[in-house]
Amino acid sequence: MLFCLKCANFTPQIEMYMATEEVLFPSLYEENYILRSLGSIVTQPDIALTELIANAWDAGASTVNIAIPENTGQILYIEDDGTGMSEEEFQNRWMKLRYDRLRTQGRKVVFPDGSDKNRYAFGRNGVGRHGLFCFGSQYTVITKKDGKQMSFVVKPNIAANPFAVVQRQEVVASGHGTRLEVVVTKNLPKPEKMIEILSARFLHDPQFRITVNHTTLNIEDLTGGASPAEIEVEDTNIHLTAYFIDTTKASRKSVFQGIAFWQGGRLVGEPTWAFGKTSILDGRTSLAKRFTFIIKTNDLAEYIKEDWAGFKNCEPIEKMYSAVEEYINNCFETVSSAMEDLAKENLD
C-alpha cells in the first residue's frame, strides 16, 4: 500500500515519485520579458547608471569610473575595483532572475581586502545589474577574481530564455573588479546632466569615489553641520538619524528642498514636503524654501520599492512617517517660538 489512511502520510515510494515528476509544460517567457520587467531601469539613463553605481557599492568598490561617449555607436562603460566575480558566482548571482541578495549574501558588503569596514548593501532583487540594456541590445561583463578574468556577452531573448550568455572568454589576470561595456545605440546620456543627478543620489562617503568622464562627483555632506536627532520608531526595529537644516545658516545652499530619506547612503525617491497621506508644507512658501530635513537610516531596505522610487505601503512605514512628522512639527514649533522671542526683543 502506498498511502496509509490511518496516519495520512505518503510512503517513501510516493515521495520518490513526486521528486522525479516529468515536466509536461515548462515556463514560457514572452519576447522582451526581461526588458519589460525592468521598467525605468532600461528607459531612463540616470536610473540605469544609479543602479550600476549601487552594484559597485555592493561589490565593496572604493572607486567607480564611468565613461560616456560623445556619439552613438561608441562604447559606454562603468568600471569598479570591487571584489569581482568567479564564474560560479556570475552564474549563481548575475544570471539568476530576481536574485535575492539579502538572503544569499546578507545586508553587509564584503570588501576585496577582507577588511571589516561597515557598509550596508543597496541591492535586493537583482534587477539593477541589467542597466546597460538601457543603452544597447547587448552588453559585456568583464570581471576579475582569484587570478582569472572572465568575459561574458549577455543578450536578451535567446532560445526562449529571457537573457543568456552568448560569448565567454577566460584569461589569466591579477587584481579584482568588474567592468561593464555597451555599444550605445539608444538613450545616449548627457555627461553634465548625469554628473548633476548622480551627485544628488548618494551621500558623501570618503571611501567611495565616483567619476564621470574623469570628473569626480562632488557628493556633499548634506547635513550642513547640523546636530543630529535620534528617532526610535515605536513597535519596530527602525532607528532614524534626523537633521533639521536651516539653509540660511549652512555653509552652502542645500541641493534639496523638503524631506529627503536616505537608506544606507542612497536617496529614496525624491525630496518632498509630502509623504504617505500627509502634506507638511506647501513647497512654494518661504518656510519650505528655507528649511530641509535629512532622514538617514540603515533599517528600511526591506520596505523600499524595487526601483527605489519610494516606500511600500505597510504598517512599519506608516509608523515611521508618524514619527518623522512628530519630529518635524516639534522642530517648527521651536523655530516659531524662537522667532517670536526675537521679534519681541526687537520691539523692546
mmCIF file of C-alpha atoms in Angstrom:
data_model
loop_
_atom_site.group_PDB
_atom_site.id
_atom_site.type_symbol
_atom_site.label_atom_id
_atom_site.label_comp_id
_atom_site.label_asym_id
_atom_site.label_seq_id
_atom_site.Cartn_x
_atom_site.Cartn_y
_atom_site.Cartn_z
ATOM 1 C CA MET A 1 0.000 0.000 0.000
ATOM 2 C CA LEU A 2 1.374 3.350 -0.976
ATOM 3 C CA PHE A 3 -0.900 5.505 1.165
ATOM 4 C CA CYS A 4 -1.922 4.885 4.779
ATOM 5 C CA LEU A 5 -5.411 6.182 5.624
ATOM 6 C CA LYS A 6 -4.778 5.800 9.356
ATOM 7 C CA CYS A 7 -1.801 8.130 9.561
ATOM 8 C CA ALA A 8 -2.472 10.036 6.308
ATOM 9 C CA ASN A 9 1.213 10.032 5.324
ATOM 10 C CA PHE A 10 2.837 9.306 1.979
ATOM 11 C CA THR A 11 5.252 6.378 1.965
ATOM 12 C CA PRO A 12 8.840 6.808 0.631
ATOM 13 C CA GLN A 13 7.765 5.292 -2.712
ATOM 14 C CA ILE A 14 5.318 8.126 -3.328
ATOM 15 C CA GLU A 15 7.836 10.762 -2.188
ATOM 16 C CA MET A 16 10.376 9.394 -4.663
ATOM 17 C CA TYR A 17 7.810 9.550 -7.453
ATOM 18 C CA MET A 18 6.938 13.147 -6.627
ATOM 19 C CA ALA A 19 10.598 14.201 -6.630
ATOM 20 C CA THR A 20 11.118 12.860 -10.141
ATOM 21 C CA GLU A 21 7.925 14.103 -11.799
ATOM 22 C CA GLU A 22 8.139 14.777 -15.503
ATOM 23 C CA VAL A 23 7.708 18.407 -16.522
ATOM 24 C CA LEU A 24 4.849 18.489 -19.001
ATOM 25 C CA PHE A 25 4.687 22.236 -19.674
ATOM 26 C CA PRO A 26 7.783 24.310 -18.801
ATOM 27 C CA SER A 27 7.549 28.022 -18.035
ATOM 28 C CA LEU A 28 7.439 30.244 -21.093
ATOM 29 C CA TYR A 29 8.637 33.818 -21.432
ATOM 30 C CA GLU A 30 7.088 36.394 -23.701
ATOM 31 C CA GLU A 31 9.536 38.121 -26.027
ATOM 32 C CA ASN A 32 11.291 41.057 -24.339
ATOM 33 C CA TYR A 33 10.163 39.777 -20.924
ATOM 34 C CA ILE A 34 13.362 40.915 -19.196
ATOM 35 C CA LEU A 35 13.244 44.381 -20.763
ATOM 36 C CA ARG A 36 9.574 44.911 -19.966
ATOM 37 C CA SER A 37 10.076 43.751 -16.375
ATOM 38 C CA LEU A 38 12.907 46.241 -15.779
ATOM 39 C CA GLY A 39 10.774 49.336 -16.385
ATOM 40 C CA SER A 40 12.580 52.656 -15.874
ATOM 41 C CA ILE A 41 15.939 50.925 -15.475
ATOM 42 C CA VAL A 42 16.058 50.354 -19.244
ATOM 43 C CA THR A 43 14.362 53.582 -20.328
ATOM 44 C CA GLN A 44 15.944 56.302 -18.160
ATOM 45 C CA PRO A 45 19.749 56.708 -18.295
ATOM 46 C CA ASP A 46 20.004 58.279 -14.839
ATOM 47 C CA ILE A 47 18.132 55.353 -13.251
ATOM 48 C CA ALA A 48 20.292 52.834 -15.125
ATOM 49 C CA LEU A 49 23.564 54.462 -14.042
ATOM 50 C CA THR A 50 22.340 54.886 -10.468
ATOM 51 C CA GLU A 51 21.635 51.146 -10.277
ATOM 52 C CA LEU A 52 25.031 50.256 -11.737
ATOM 53 C CA ILE A 53 26.818 52.526 -9.254
ATOM 54 C CA ALA A 54 24.822 50.826 -6.489
ATOM 55 C CA ASN A 55 26.069 47.457 -7.776
ATOM 56 C CA ALA A 56 29.660 48.680 -7.454
ATOM 57 C CA TRP A 57 28.934 49.853 -3.902
ATOM 58 C CA ASP A 58 27.560 46.394 -3.082
ATOM 59 C CA ALA A 59 30.718 44.817 -4.506
ATOM 60 C CA GLY A 60 32.874 46.669 -1.977
ATOM 61 C CA ALA A 61 34.337 49.095 -4.510
ATOM 62 C CA SER A 62 36.167 52.231 -3.440
ATOM 63 C CA THR A 63 36.198 53.810 -6.920
ATOM 64 C CA VAL A 64 33.732 53.747 -9.810
ATOM 65 C CA ASN A 65 34.668 55.184 -13.199
ATOM 66 C CA ILE A 66 32.010 55.886 -15.818
ATOM 67 C CA ALA A 67 32.817 56.819 -19.410
ATOM 68 C CA ILE A 68 30.009 58.257 -21.550
ATOM 69 C CA PRO A 69 30.811 58.629 -25.265
ATOM 70 C CA GLU A 70 30.055 61.659 -27.398
ATOM 71 C CA ASN A 71 28.106 59.759 -30.043
ATOM 72 C CA THR A 72 26.075 56.608 -30.526
ATOM 73 C CA GLY A 73 27.958 53.638 -31.911
ATOM 74 C CA GLN A 74 30.683 54.145 -29.293
ATOM 75 C CA ILE A 75 31.303 52.321 -26.008
ATOM 76 C CA LEU A 76 29.900 53.394 -22.650
ATOM 77 C CA TYR A 77 31.496 51.657 -19.708
ATOM 78 C CA ILE A 78 31.355 51.564 -15.932
ATOM 79 C CA GLU A 79 34.313 50.096 -14.080
ATOM 80 C CA ASP A 80 34.867 49.389 -10.371
ATOM 81 C CA ASP A 81 37.579 47.974 -8.119
ATOM 82 C CA GLY A 82 35.245 45.771 -6.099
ATOM 83 C CA THR A 83 35.536 42.075 -5.348
ATOM 84 C CA GLY A 84 34.745 40.890 -8.863
ATOM 85 C CA MET A 85 33.099 37.514 -9.516
ATOM 86 C CA SER A 86 34.226 33.980 -10.141
ATOM 87 C CA GLU A 87 32.479 32.119 -12.947
ATOM 88 C CA GLU A 88 30.375 30.238 -10.405
ATOM 89 C CA GLU A 89 29.353 33.472 -8.692
ATOM 90 C CA PHE A 90 28.475 35.012 -12.050
ATOM 91 C CA GLN A 91 26.239 32.056 -12.887
ATOM 92 C CA ASN A 92 24.535 31.905 -9.492
ATOM 93 C CA ARG A 93 24.119 35.654 -8.990
ATOM 94 C CA TRP A 94 24.213 37.613 -12.231
ATOM 95 C CA MET A 95 22.361 35.037 -14.300
ATOM 96 C CA LYS A 96 19.620 34.340 -11.759
ATOM 97 C CA LEU A 97 16.264 36.053 -12.258
ATOM 98 C CA ARG A 98 15.258 38.135 -9.230
ATOM 99 C CA TYR A 99 18.403 37.175 -7.356
ATOM 100 C CA ASP A 100 17.792 37.676 -3.618
ATOM 101 C CA ARG A 101 20.992 39.327 -2.422
ATOM 102 C CA LEU A 102 19.779 39.849 1.138
ATOM 103 C CA ARG A 103 19.003 36.154 1.650
ATOM 104 C CA THR A 104 22.126 34.874 -0.117
ATOM 105 C CA GLN A 105 24.808 37.371 0.906
ATOM 106 C CA GLY A 106 23.277 39.260 3.827
ATOM 107 C CA ARG A 107 22.990 43.010 4.485
ATOM 108 C CA LYS A 108 26.684 43.726 4.902
ATOM 109 C CA VAL A 109 29.074 44.353 1.994
ATOM 110 C CA VAL A 110 32.195 42.201 1.660
ATOM 111 C CA PHE A 111 35.332 44.117 0.643
ATOM 112 C CA PRO A 112 38.107 42.839 -1.636
ATOM 113 C CA ASP A 113 40.797 43.279 1.015
ATOM 114 C CA GLY A 114 38.765 41.397 3.599
ATOM 115 C CA SER A 115 38.558 44.465 5.829
ATOM 116 C CA ASP A 116 35.815 44.953 8.397
ATOM 117 C CA LYS A 117 34.583 48.285 7.012
ATOM 118 C CA ASN A 118 30.934 48.955 7.748
ATOM 119 C CA ARG A 119 28.766 49.283 4.644
ATOM 120 C CA TYR A 120 25.198 48.139 4.002
ATOM 121 C CA ALA A 121 24.276 46.825 0.569
ATOM 122 C CA PHE A 122 21.694 48.538 -1.655
ATOM 123 C CA GLY A 123 20.776 45.548 -3.826
ATOM 124 C CA ARG A 124 17.836 43.306 -3.052
ATOM 125 C CA ASN A 125 16.168 41.927 -6.166
ATOM 126 C CA GLY A 126 18.928 41.665 -8.760
ATOM 127 C CA VAL A 127 17.357 43.808 -11.489
ATOM 128 C CA GLY A 128 19.760 46.766 -11.490
ATOM 129 C CA ARG A 129 22.646 44.754 -12.952
ATOM 130 C CA HIS A 130 20.937 44.825 -16.362
ATOM 131 C CA GLY A 131 21.003 48.622 -16.533
ATOM 132 C CA LEU A 132 23.179 48.630 -19.662
ATOM 133 C CA PHE A 133 20.202 47.327 -21.656
ATOM 134 C CA CYS A 134 19.085 50.962 -21.410
ATOM 135 C CA PHE A 135 21.791 51.859 -23.925
ATOM 136 C CA GLY A 136 22.127 48.878 -26.237
ATOM 137 C CA SER A 137 20.842 45.459 -27.274
ATOM 138 C CA GLN A 138 23.643 43.537 -25.523
ATOM 139 C CA TYR A 139 26.386 44.212 -23.007
ATOM 140 C CA THR A 140 29.664 42.689 -21.839
ATOM 141 C CA VAL A 141 30.702 41.822 -18.289
ATOM 142 C CA ILE A 142 34.469 41.652 -17.688
ATOM 143 C CA THR A 143 35.219 40.576 -14.140
ATOM 144 C CA LYS A 144 38.440 39.646 -12.310
ATOM 145 C CA LYS A 145 38.861 37.494 -9.231
ATOM 146 C CA ASP A 146 41.205 34.779 -7.925
ATOM 147 C CA GLY A 147 43.734 35.115 -10.737
ATOM 148 C CA LYS A 148 41.217 34.873 -13.590
ATOM 149 C CA GLN A 149 39.481 37.378 -15.833
ATOM 150 C CA MET A 150 36.147 36.200 -17.195
ATOM 151 C CA SER A 151 34.300 37.942 -20.029
ATOM 152 C CA PHE A 152 30.627 37.312 -20.803
ATOM 153 C CA VAL A 153 28.433 38.819 -23.521
ATOM 154 C CA VAL A 154 24.803 38.989 -22.360
ATOM 155 C CA LYS A 155 21.806 39.293 -24.695
ATOM 156 C CA PRO A 156 18.027 39.109 -24.140
ATOM 157 C CA ASN A 157 15.582 36.748 -25.901
ATOM 158 C CA ILE A 158 17.895 33.807 -26.600
ATOM 159 C CA ALA A 159 16.320 30.397 -27.290
ATOM 160 C CA ALA A 160 13.256 31.060 -25.105
ATOM 161 C CA ASN A 161 15.453 32.440 -22.308
ATOM 162 C CA PRO A 162 14.772 35.971 -21.019
ATOM 163 C CA PHE A 163 18.538 36.598 -21.244
ATOM 164 C CA ALA A 164 21.608 34.452 -21.778
ATOM 165 C CA VAL A 165 25.386 34.491 -22.218
ATOM 166 C CA VAL A 166 26.268 34.136 -25.901
ATOM 167 C CA GLN A 167 30.059 34.512 -25.645
ATOM 168 C CA ARG A 168 32.551 33.568 -22.939
ATOM 169 C CA GLN A 169 36.295 34.130 -22.589
ATOM 170 C CA GLU A 170 38.772 33.323 -19.839
ATOM 171 C CA VAL A 171 42.343 34.571 -19.349
ATOM 172 C CA VAL A 172 44.833 34.641 -16.503
ATOM 173 C CA ALA A 173 44.852 38.049 -14.775
ATOM 174 C CA SER A 174 45.713 39.557 -11.421
ATOM 175 C CA GLY A 175 43.646 42.021 -9.426
ATOM 176 C CA HIS A 176 39.918 42.305 -8.838
ATOM 177 C CA GLY A 177 36.948 44.309 -10.049
ATOM 178 C CA THR A 178 34.306 44.456 -12.758
ATOM 179 C CA ARG A 179 33.934 46.418 -15.986
ATOM 180 C CA LEU A 180 30.629 46.625 -17.884
ATOM 181 C CA GLU A 181 30.596 47.719 -21.522
ATOM 182 C CA VAL A 182 27.874 48.517 -24.041
ATOM 183 C CA VAL A 183 27.864 49.959 -27.546
ATOM 184 C CA VAL A 184 25.375 52.814 -27.277
ATOM 185 C CA THR A 185 22.560 52.619 -29.807
ATOM 186 C CA LYS A 186 19.877 54.481 -27.812
ATOM 187 C CA ASN A 187 19.314 56.793 -24.838
ATOM 188 C CA LEU A 188 22.759 58.421 -25.077
ATOM 189 C CA PRO A 189 23.038 60.382 -21.791
ATOM 190 C CA LYS A 190 24.499 63.871 -21.426
ATOM 191 C CA PRO A 191 27.558 63.690 -19.105
ATOM 192 C CA GLU A 192 26.884 67.073 -17.464
ATOM 193 C CA LYS A 193 23.313 66.092 -16.633
ATOM 194 C CA MET A 194 24.396 62.705 -15.275
ATOM 195 C CA ILE A 195 27.013 64.361 -13.040
ATOM 196 C CA GLU A 196 24.366 66.677 -11.604
ATOM 197 C CA ILE A 197 21.803 63.931 -10.978
ATOM 198 C CA LEU A 198 24.177 61.263 -9.663
ATOM 199 C CA SER A 199 25.807 63.746 -7.275
ATOM 200 C CA ALA A 200 22.433 64.092 -5.561
ATOM 201 C CA ARG A 201 21.668 60.365 -5.325
ATOM 202 C CA PHE A 202 24.415 59.266 -2.912
ATOM 203 C CA LEU A 203 25.583 60.646 0.422
ATOM 204 C CA HIS A 204 29.174 61.710 0.899
ATOM 205 C CA ASP A 205 31.475 58.805 1.775
ATOM 206 C CA PRO A 206 35.263 59.335 1.678
ATOM 207 C CA GLN A 207 35.723 55.613 0.955
ATOM 208 C CA PHE A 208 33.607 55.696 -2.228
ATOM 209 C CA ARG A 209 34.575 57.880 -5.196
ATOM 210 C CA ILE A 210 32.611 58.213 -8.434
ATOM 211 C CA THR A 211 33.888 59.804 -11.643
ATOM 212 C CA VAL A 212 32.062 60.534 -14.890
ATOM 213 C CA ASN A 213 34.317 61.255 -17.876
ATOM 214 C CA HIS A 214 37.212 61.961 -15.484
ATOM 215 C CA THR A 215 35.144 64.423 -13.415
ATOM 216 C CA THR A 216 34.802 63.370 -9.788
ATOM 217 C CA LEU A 217 31.282 63.764 -8.441
ATOM 218 C CA ASN A 218 31.057 66.433 -5.771
ATOM 219 C CA ILE A 219 28.961 64.498 -3.276
ATOM 220 C CA GLU A 220 28.301 66.909 -0.428
ATOM 221 C CA ASP A 221 27.962 66.374 3.258
ATOM 222 C CA LEU A 222 24.349 67.496 3.169
ATOM 223 C CA THR A 223 23.916 67.900 6.915
ATOM 224 C CA GLY A 224 25.446 71.385 6.869
ATOM 225 C CA GLY A 225 26.963 70.877 10.305
ATOM 226 C CA ALA A 226 23.535 70.456 11.913
ATOM 227 C CA SER A 227 23.277 68.414 15.100
ATOM 228 C CA PRO A 228 21.565 65.029 14.637
ATOM 229 C CA ALA A 229 18.449 63.862 16.461
ATOM 230 C CA GLU A 230 17.916 60.162 17.089
ATOM 231 C CA ILE A 231 14.415 58.757 16.491
ATOM 232 C CA GLU A 232 13.257 55.291 17.567
ATOM 233 C CA VAL A 233 10.105 54.277 15.693
ATOM 234 C CA GLU A 234 7.701 52.737 18.184
ATOM 235 C CA ASP A 235 6.993 48.975 17.931
ATOM 236 C CA THR A 236 9.552 48.492 15.144
ATOM 237 C CA ASN A 237 13.277 47.916 14.806
ATOM 238 C CA ILE A 238 13.646 51.144 12.827
ATOM 239 C CA HIS A 239 16.141 53.726 14.052
ATOM 240 C CA LEU A 240 16.438 57.095 12.291
ATOM 241 C CA THR A 241 19.017 59.853 12.461
ATOM 242 C CA ALA A 242 17.414 63.176 11.560
ATOM 243 C CA TYR A 243 18.905 66.549 10.650
ATOM 244 C CA PHE A 244 16.990 69.838 10.653
ATOM 245 C CA ILE A 245 18.848 72.186 8.313
ATOM 246 C CA ASP A 246 18.430 75.923 8.013
ATOM 247 C CA THR A 247 19.852 76.696 4.573
ATOM 248 C CA THR A 248 20.422 80.325 5.523
ATOM 249 C CA LYS A 249 22.931 79.178 8.143
ATOM 250 C CA ALA A 250 24.535 76.296 6.246
ATOM 251 C CA SER A 251 27.830 76.964 4.500
ATOM 252 C CA ARG A 252 26.269 76.056 1.152
ATOM 253 C CA LYS A 253 22.743 76.126 -0.148
ATOM 254 C CA SER A 254 21.165 72.681 0.077
ATOM 255 C CA VAL A 255 20.539 70.876 -3.201
ATOM 256 C CA PHE A 256 17.288 69.614 -1.695
ATOM 257 C CA GLN A 257 14.031 71.170 -0.617
ATOM 258 C CA GLY A 258 11.750 69.175 1.629
ATOM 259 C CA ILE A 259 12.302 65.869 3.409
ATOM 260 C CA ALA A 260 14.977 63.574 1.995
ATOM 261 C CA PHE A 261 15.051 59.934 3.115
ATOM 262 C CA TRP A 262 18.354 58.060 2.826
ATOM 263 C CA GLN A 263 18.785 54.298 3.193
ATOM 264 C CA GLY A 264 22.407 53.283 3.689
ATOM 265 C CA GLY A 265 23.608 56.460 1.970
ATOM 266 C CA ARG A 266 21.342 56.268 -1.090
ATOM 267 C CA LEU A 267 18.418 58.611 -1.727
ATOM 268 C CA VAL A 268 14.953 57.019 -1.694
ATOM 269 C CA GLY A 269 12.599 58.711 -4.137
ATOM 270 C CA GLU A 270 12.856 62.484 -4.409
ATOM 271 C CA PRO A 271 12.794 65.050 -1.579
ATOM 272 C CA THR A 272 9.317 66.417 -0.975
ATOM 273 C CA TRP A 273 7.226 68.092 1.715
ATOM 274 C CA ALA A 274 4.604 65.341 1.448
ATOM 275 C CA PHE A 275 4.848 61.672 2.373
ATOM 276 C CA GLY A 276 2.257 58.991 2.888
ATOM 277 C CA LYS A 277 -1.083 60.757 3.335
ATOM 278 C CA THR A 278 0.488 63.800 4.972
ATOM 279 C CA SER A 279 1.487 67.137 3.478
ATOM 280 C CA ILE A 280 3.783 69.068 5.814
ATOM 281 C CA LEU A 281 4.244 72.320 3.885
ATOM 282 C CA ASP A 282 3.425 73.999 0.616
ATOM 283 C CA GLY A 283 6.737 73.869 -1.240
ATOM 284 C CA ARG A 284 6.173 77.405 -2.588
ATOM 285 C CA THR A 285 6.292 79.061 0.831
ATOM 286 C CA SER A 286 9.359 80.835 2.196
ATOM 287 C CA LEU A 287 9.470 78.407 5.121
ATOM 288 C CA ALA A 288 9.648 75.424 2.752
ATOM 289 C CA LYS A 289 12.428 77.069 0.745
ATOM 290 C CA ARG A 290 14.466 77.904 3.829
ATOM 291 C CA PHE A 291 14.456 74.571 5.695
ATOM 292 C CA THR A 292 15.139 70.967 4.754
ATOM 293 C CA PHE A 293 15.226 67.653 6.607
ATOM 294 C CA ILE A 294 17.657 64.783 6.101
ATOM 295 C CA ILE A 295 16.461 61.426 7.470
ATOM 296 C CA LYS A 296 19.183 58.742 7.479
ATOM 297 C CA THR A 297 18.866 55.063 8.390
ATOM 298 C CA ASN A 298 20.086 51.540 7.637
ATOM 299 C CA ASP A 299 16.815 49.881 8.645
ATOM 300 C CA LEU A 300 14.396 50.475 5.750
ATOM 301 C CA ALA A 301 15.846 48.277 2.997
ATOM 302 C CA GLU A 302 13.022 45.727 3.048
ATOM 303 C CA TYR A 303 10.377 48.450 2.757
ATOM 304 C CA ILE A 304 11.744 50.205 -0.343
ATOM 305 C CA LYS A 305 10.085 49.794 -3.738
ATOM 306 C CA GLU A 306 12.107 47.833 -6.268
ATOM 307 C CA ASP A 307 13.013 50.936 -8.292
ATOM 308 C CA TRP A 308 13.861 52.998 -5.158
ATOM 309 C CA ALA A 309 11.127 55.473 -6.128
ATOM 310 C CA GLY A 310 9.674 55.427 -2.615
ATOM 311 C CA PHE A 311 8.491 53.191 0.205
ATOM 312 C CA LYS A 312 5.957 50.385 0.138
ATOM 313 C CA ASN A 313 2.606 50.901 1.815
ATOM 314 C CA CYS A 314 2.860 48.966 5.070
ATOM 315 C CA GLU A 315 2.413 49.420 8.816
ATOM 316 C CA PRO A 316 6.109 49.938 9.721
ATOM 317 C CA ILE A 317 6.396 52.722 7.143
ATOM 318 C CA GLU A 318 3.218 54.392 8.404
ATOM 319 C CA LYS A 319 4.694 54.357 11.905
ATOM 320 C CA MET A 320 7.952 55.747 10.546
ATOM 321 C CA TYR A 321 6.088 58.563 8.780
ATOM 322 C CA SER A 322 4.234 59.408 12.009
ATOM 323 C CA ALA A 323 7.491 59.569 13.977
ATOM 324 C CA VAL A 324 9.098 61.810 11.353
ATOM 325 C CA GLU A 325 6.032 64.070 11.207
ATOM 326 C CA GLU A 326 6.122 64.499 15.001
ATOM 327 C CA TYR A 327 9.836 65.354 14.865
ATOM 328 C CA ILE A 328 9.305 67.911 12.078
ATOM 329 C CA ASN A 329 6.388 69.580 13.874
ATOM 330 C CA ASN A 330 8.477 69.863 17.035
ATOM 331 C CA CYS A 331 11.300 71.470 15.038
ATOM 332 C CA PHE A 332 8.976 74.046 13.501
ATOM 333 C CA GLU A 333 7.405 74.806 16.879
ATOM 334 C CA THR A 334 10.884 75.508 18.259
ATOM 335 C CA VAL A 335 11.695 77.768 15.304
ATOM 336 C CA SER A 336 8.387 79.640 15.621
ATOM 337 C CA SER A 337 8.945 80.193 19.334
ATOM 338 C CA ALA A 338 12.472 81.467 18.729
ATOM 339 C CA MET A 339 11.273 83.835 16.000
ATOM 340 C CA GLU A 340 8.544 85.203 18.276
ATOM 341 C CA ASP A 341 11.084 85.831 21.070
ATOM 342 C CA LEU A 342 13.401 87.567 18.609
ATOM 343 C CA ALA A 343 10.555 89.774 17.381
ATOM 344 C CA LYS A 344 9.715 90.787 20.970
ATOM 345 C CA GLU A 345 13.380 91.659 21.666
ATOM 346 C CA ASN A 346 13.486 93.874 18.581
ATOM 347 C CA LEU A 347 10.316 95.686 19.683
ATOM 348 C CA ASP A 348 11.796 96.291 23.151
#
